[in-house]
PDB file of C-alpha atoms in Angstrom:
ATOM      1  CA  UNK A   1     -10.942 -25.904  44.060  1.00 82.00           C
ATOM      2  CA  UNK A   2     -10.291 -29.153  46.049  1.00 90.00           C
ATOM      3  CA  UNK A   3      -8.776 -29.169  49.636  1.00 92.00           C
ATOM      4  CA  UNK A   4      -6.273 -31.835  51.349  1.00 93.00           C
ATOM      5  CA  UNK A   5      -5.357 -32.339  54.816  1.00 94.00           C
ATOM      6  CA  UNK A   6      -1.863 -32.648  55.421  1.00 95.00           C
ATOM      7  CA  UNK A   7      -0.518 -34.638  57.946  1.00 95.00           C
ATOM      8  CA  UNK A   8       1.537 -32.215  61.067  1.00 96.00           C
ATOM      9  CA  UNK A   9       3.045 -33.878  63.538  1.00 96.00           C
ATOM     10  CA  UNK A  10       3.055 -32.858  67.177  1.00 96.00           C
ATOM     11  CA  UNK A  11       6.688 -33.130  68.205  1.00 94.00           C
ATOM     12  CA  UNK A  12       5.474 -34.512  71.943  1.00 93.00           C
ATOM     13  CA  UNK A  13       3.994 -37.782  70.260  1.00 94.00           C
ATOM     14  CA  UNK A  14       6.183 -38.144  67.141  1.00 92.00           C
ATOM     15  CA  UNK A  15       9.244 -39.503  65.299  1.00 90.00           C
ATOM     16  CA  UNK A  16      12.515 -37.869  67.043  1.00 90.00           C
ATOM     17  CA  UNK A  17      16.013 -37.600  65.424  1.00 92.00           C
ATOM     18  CA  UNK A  18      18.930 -37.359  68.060  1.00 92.00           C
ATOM     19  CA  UNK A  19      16.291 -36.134  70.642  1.00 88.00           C
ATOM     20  CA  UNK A  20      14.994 -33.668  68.473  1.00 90.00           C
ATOM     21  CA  UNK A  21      11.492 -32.906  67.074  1.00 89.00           C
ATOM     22  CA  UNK A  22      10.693 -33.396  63.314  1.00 92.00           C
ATOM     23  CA  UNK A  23       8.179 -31.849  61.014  1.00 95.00           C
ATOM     24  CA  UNK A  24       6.824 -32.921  57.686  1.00 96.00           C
ATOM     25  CA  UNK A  25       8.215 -31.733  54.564  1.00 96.00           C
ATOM     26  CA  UNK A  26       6.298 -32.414  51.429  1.00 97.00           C
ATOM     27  CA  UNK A  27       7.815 -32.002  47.911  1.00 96.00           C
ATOM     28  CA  UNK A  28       6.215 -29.650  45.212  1.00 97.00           C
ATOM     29  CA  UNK A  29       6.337 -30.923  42.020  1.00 96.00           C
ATOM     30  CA  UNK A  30       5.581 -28.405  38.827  1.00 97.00           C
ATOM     31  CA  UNK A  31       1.848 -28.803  37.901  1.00 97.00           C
ATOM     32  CA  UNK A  32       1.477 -31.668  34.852  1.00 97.00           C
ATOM     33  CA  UNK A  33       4.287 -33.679  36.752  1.00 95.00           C
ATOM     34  CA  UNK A  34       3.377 -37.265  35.982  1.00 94.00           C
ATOM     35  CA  UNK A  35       2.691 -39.187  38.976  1.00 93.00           C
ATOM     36  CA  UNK A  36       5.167 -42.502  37.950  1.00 91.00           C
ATOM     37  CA  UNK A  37       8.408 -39.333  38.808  1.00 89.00           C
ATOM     38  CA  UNK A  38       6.609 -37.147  40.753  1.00 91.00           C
ATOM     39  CA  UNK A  39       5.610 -39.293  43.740  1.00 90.00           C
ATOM     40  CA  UNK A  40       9.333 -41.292  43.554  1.00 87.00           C
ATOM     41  CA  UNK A  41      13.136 -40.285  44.454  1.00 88.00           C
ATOM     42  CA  UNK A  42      14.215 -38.753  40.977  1.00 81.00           C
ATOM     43  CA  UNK A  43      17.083 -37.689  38.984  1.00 85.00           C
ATOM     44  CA  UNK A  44      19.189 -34.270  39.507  1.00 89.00           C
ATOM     45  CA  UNK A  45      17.741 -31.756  36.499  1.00 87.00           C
ATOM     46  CA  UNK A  46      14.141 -33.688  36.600  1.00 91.00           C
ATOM     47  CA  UNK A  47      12.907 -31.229  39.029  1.00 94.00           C
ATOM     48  CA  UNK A  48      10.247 -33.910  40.256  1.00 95.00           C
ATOM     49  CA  UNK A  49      10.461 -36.159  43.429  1.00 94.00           C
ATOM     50  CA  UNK A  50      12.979 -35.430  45.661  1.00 94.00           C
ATOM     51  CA  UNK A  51      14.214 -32.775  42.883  1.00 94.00           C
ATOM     52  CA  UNK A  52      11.274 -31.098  43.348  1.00 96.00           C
ATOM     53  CA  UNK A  53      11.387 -27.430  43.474  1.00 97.00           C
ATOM     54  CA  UNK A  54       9.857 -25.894  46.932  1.00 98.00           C
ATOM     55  CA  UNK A  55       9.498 -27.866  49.765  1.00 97.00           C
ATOM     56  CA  UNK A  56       6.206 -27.412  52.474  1.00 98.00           C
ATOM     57  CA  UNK A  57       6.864 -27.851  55.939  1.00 98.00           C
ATOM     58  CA  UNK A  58       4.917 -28.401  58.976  1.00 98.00           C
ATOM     59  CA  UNK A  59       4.559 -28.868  62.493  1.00 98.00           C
ATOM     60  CA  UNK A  60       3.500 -28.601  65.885  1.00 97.00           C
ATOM     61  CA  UNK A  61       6.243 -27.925  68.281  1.00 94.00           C
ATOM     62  CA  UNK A  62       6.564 -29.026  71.645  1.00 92.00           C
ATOM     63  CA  UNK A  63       5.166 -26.457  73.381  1.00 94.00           C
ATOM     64  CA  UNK A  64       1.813 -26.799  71.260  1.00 95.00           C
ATOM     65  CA  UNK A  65       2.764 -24.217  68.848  1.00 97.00           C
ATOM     66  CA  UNK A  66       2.266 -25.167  64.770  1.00 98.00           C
ATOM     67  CA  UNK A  67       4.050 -23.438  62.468  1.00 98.00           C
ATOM     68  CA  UNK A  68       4.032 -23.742  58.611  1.00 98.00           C
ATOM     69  CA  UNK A  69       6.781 -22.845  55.568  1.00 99.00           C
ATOM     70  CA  UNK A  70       7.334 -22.584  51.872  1.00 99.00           C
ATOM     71  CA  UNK A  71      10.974 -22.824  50.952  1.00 98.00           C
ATOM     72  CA  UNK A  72      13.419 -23.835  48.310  1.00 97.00           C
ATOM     73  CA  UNK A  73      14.457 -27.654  48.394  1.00 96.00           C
ATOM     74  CA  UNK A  74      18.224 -26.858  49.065  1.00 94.00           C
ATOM     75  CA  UNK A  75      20.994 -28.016  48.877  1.00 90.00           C
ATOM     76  CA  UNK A  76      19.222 -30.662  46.120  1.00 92.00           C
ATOM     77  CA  UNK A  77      17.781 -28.191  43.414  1.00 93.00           C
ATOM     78  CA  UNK A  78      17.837 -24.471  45.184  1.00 89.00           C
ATOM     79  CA  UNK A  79      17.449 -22.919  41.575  1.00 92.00           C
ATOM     80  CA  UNK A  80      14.454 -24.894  40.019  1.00 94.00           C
ATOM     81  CA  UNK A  81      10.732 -23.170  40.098  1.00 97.00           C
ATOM     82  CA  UNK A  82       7.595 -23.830  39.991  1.00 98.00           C
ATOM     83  CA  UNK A  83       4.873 -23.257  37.165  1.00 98.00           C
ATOM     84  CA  UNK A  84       2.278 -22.354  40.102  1.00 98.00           C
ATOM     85  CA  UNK A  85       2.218 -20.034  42.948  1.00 99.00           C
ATOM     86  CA  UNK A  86       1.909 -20.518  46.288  1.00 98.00           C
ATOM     87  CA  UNK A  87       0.537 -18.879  49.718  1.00 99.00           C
ATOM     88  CA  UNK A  88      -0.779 -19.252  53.101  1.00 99.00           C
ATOM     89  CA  UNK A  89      -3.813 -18.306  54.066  1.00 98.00           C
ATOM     90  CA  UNK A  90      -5.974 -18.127  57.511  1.00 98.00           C
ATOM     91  CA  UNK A  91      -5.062 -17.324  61.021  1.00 99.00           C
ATOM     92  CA  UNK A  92      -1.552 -16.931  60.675  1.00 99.00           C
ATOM     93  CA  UNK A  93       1.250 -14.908  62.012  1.00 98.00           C
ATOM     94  CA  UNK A  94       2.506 -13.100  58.507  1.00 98.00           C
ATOM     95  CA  UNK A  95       2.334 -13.246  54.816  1.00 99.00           C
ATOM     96  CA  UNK A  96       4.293 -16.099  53.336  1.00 99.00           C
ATOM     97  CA  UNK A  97       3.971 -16.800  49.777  1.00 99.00           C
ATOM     98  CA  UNK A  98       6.049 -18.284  46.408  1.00 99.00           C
ATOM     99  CA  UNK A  99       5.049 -16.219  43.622  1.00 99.00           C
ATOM    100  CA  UNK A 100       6.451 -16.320  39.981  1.00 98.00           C
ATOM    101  CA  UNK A 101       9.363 -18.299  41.330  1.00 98.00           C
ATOM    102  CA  UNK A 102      10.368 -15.917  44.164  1.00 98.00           C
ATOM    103  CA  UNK A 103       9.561 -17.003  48.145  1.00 98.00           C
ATOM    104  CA  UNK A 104       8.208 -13.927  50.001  1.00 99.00           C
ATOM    105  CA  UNK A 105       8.274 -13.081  53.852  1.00 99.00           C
ATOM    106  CA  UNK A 106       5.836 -10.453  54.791  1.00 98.00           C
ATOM    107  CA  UNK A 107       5.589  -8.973  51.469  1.00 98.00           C
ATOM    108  CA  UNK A 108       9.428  -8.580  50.968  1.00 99.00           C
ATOM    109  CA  UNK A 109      11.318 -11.368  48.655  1.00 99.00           C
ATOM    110  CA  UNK A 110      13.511 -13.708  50.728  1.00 98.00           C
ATOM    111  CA  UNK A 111      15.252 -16.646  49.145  1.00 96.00           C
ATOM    112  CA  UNK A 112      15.146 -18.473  51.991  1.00 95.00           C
ATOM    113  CA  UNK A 113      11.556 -18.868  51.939  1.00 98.00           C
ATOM    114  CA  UNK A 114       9.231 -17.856  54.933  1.00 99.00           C
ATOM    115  CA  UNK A 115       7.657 -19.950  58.212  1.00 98.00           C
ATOM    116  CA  UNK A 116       4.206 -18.291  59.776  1.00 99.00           C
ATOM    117  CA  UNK A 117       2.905 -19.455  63.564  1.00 99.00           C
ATOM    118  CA  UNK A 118      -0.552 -20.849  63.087  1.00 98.00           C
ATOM    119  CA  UNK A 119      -3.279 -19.409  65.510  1.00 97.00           C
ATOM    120  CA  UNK A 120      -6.348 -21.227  63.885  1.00 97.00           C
ATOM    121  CA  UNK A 121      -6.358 -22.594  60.909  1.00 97.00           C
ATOM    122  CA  UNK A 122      -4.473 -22.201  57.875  1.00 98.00           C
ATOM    123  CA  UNK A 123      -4.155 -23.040  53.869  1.00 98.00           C
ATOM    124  CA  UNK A 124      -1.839 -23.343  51.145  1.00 98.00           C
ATOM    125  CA  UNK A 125      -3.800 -21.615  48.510  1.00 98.00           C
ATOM    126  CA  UNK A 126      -2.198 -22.592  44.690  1.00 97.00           C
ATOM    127  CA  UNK A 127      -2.772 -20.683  42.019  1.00 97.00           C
TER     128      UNK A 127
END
């Protein structure tokens, strides 16, 4: 498989919003998703773009912390799913995963998705 570095920002050196920290969040388009509507604000029902599915968030609070997610992009499209599952792997602080369109939190299901603490480092394995 191939591996990407995503971009975390450190909340002591980044973008604030009304003197509070902000993370990235990075859509998750289905896999096949042509680039053209996956990489652009989309339509409600295309489940690409903005519309996308699941949502990946991270950063590195202010006290040096990083922590990671998976979670559903609500309110925008809180019932589409993914063709693909998802999971974080490495030095982390508990099992989060999406797998056949259902976000787990340390093994249990939780529709709200799941955030770990990263003590090393860390993937997003797909599969």
């Amino acid at each position: 498989g191939q591996e990407y570095e995503l971009t975390c920002p450190d909340a002591n050196k980044y973008y604030t919003w009304g003197d509070a920290a902000t993370s990235a969040q990075y859509y998750i388009n289905p896999a096949g998703s042509p680039v053209e509507d996956a990489c652009r604000w989309n339509e409600a029902g295309s489940n690409m773009g903005n519309w996308a599915p699941v949502n990946l968030g991270v950063g590195k609070g202010p006290t040096g912390q990083t922590y990671i997610s998976i979670f559903a992009n609500k309110p925008t499209n809180p019932d589409g799913k993914l063709n693909f599952n998802l999971e974080i792997i490495g030095d982390v602080s508990g099992k989060c995963a999406y797998i056949d369109g259902e976000f787990y939190n340390n093994g249990a299901v939780d529709p709200s998705g799941c955030t770990v603490l990263v003590t090393g480092t860390a993937t997003y394995k797909i599969y």
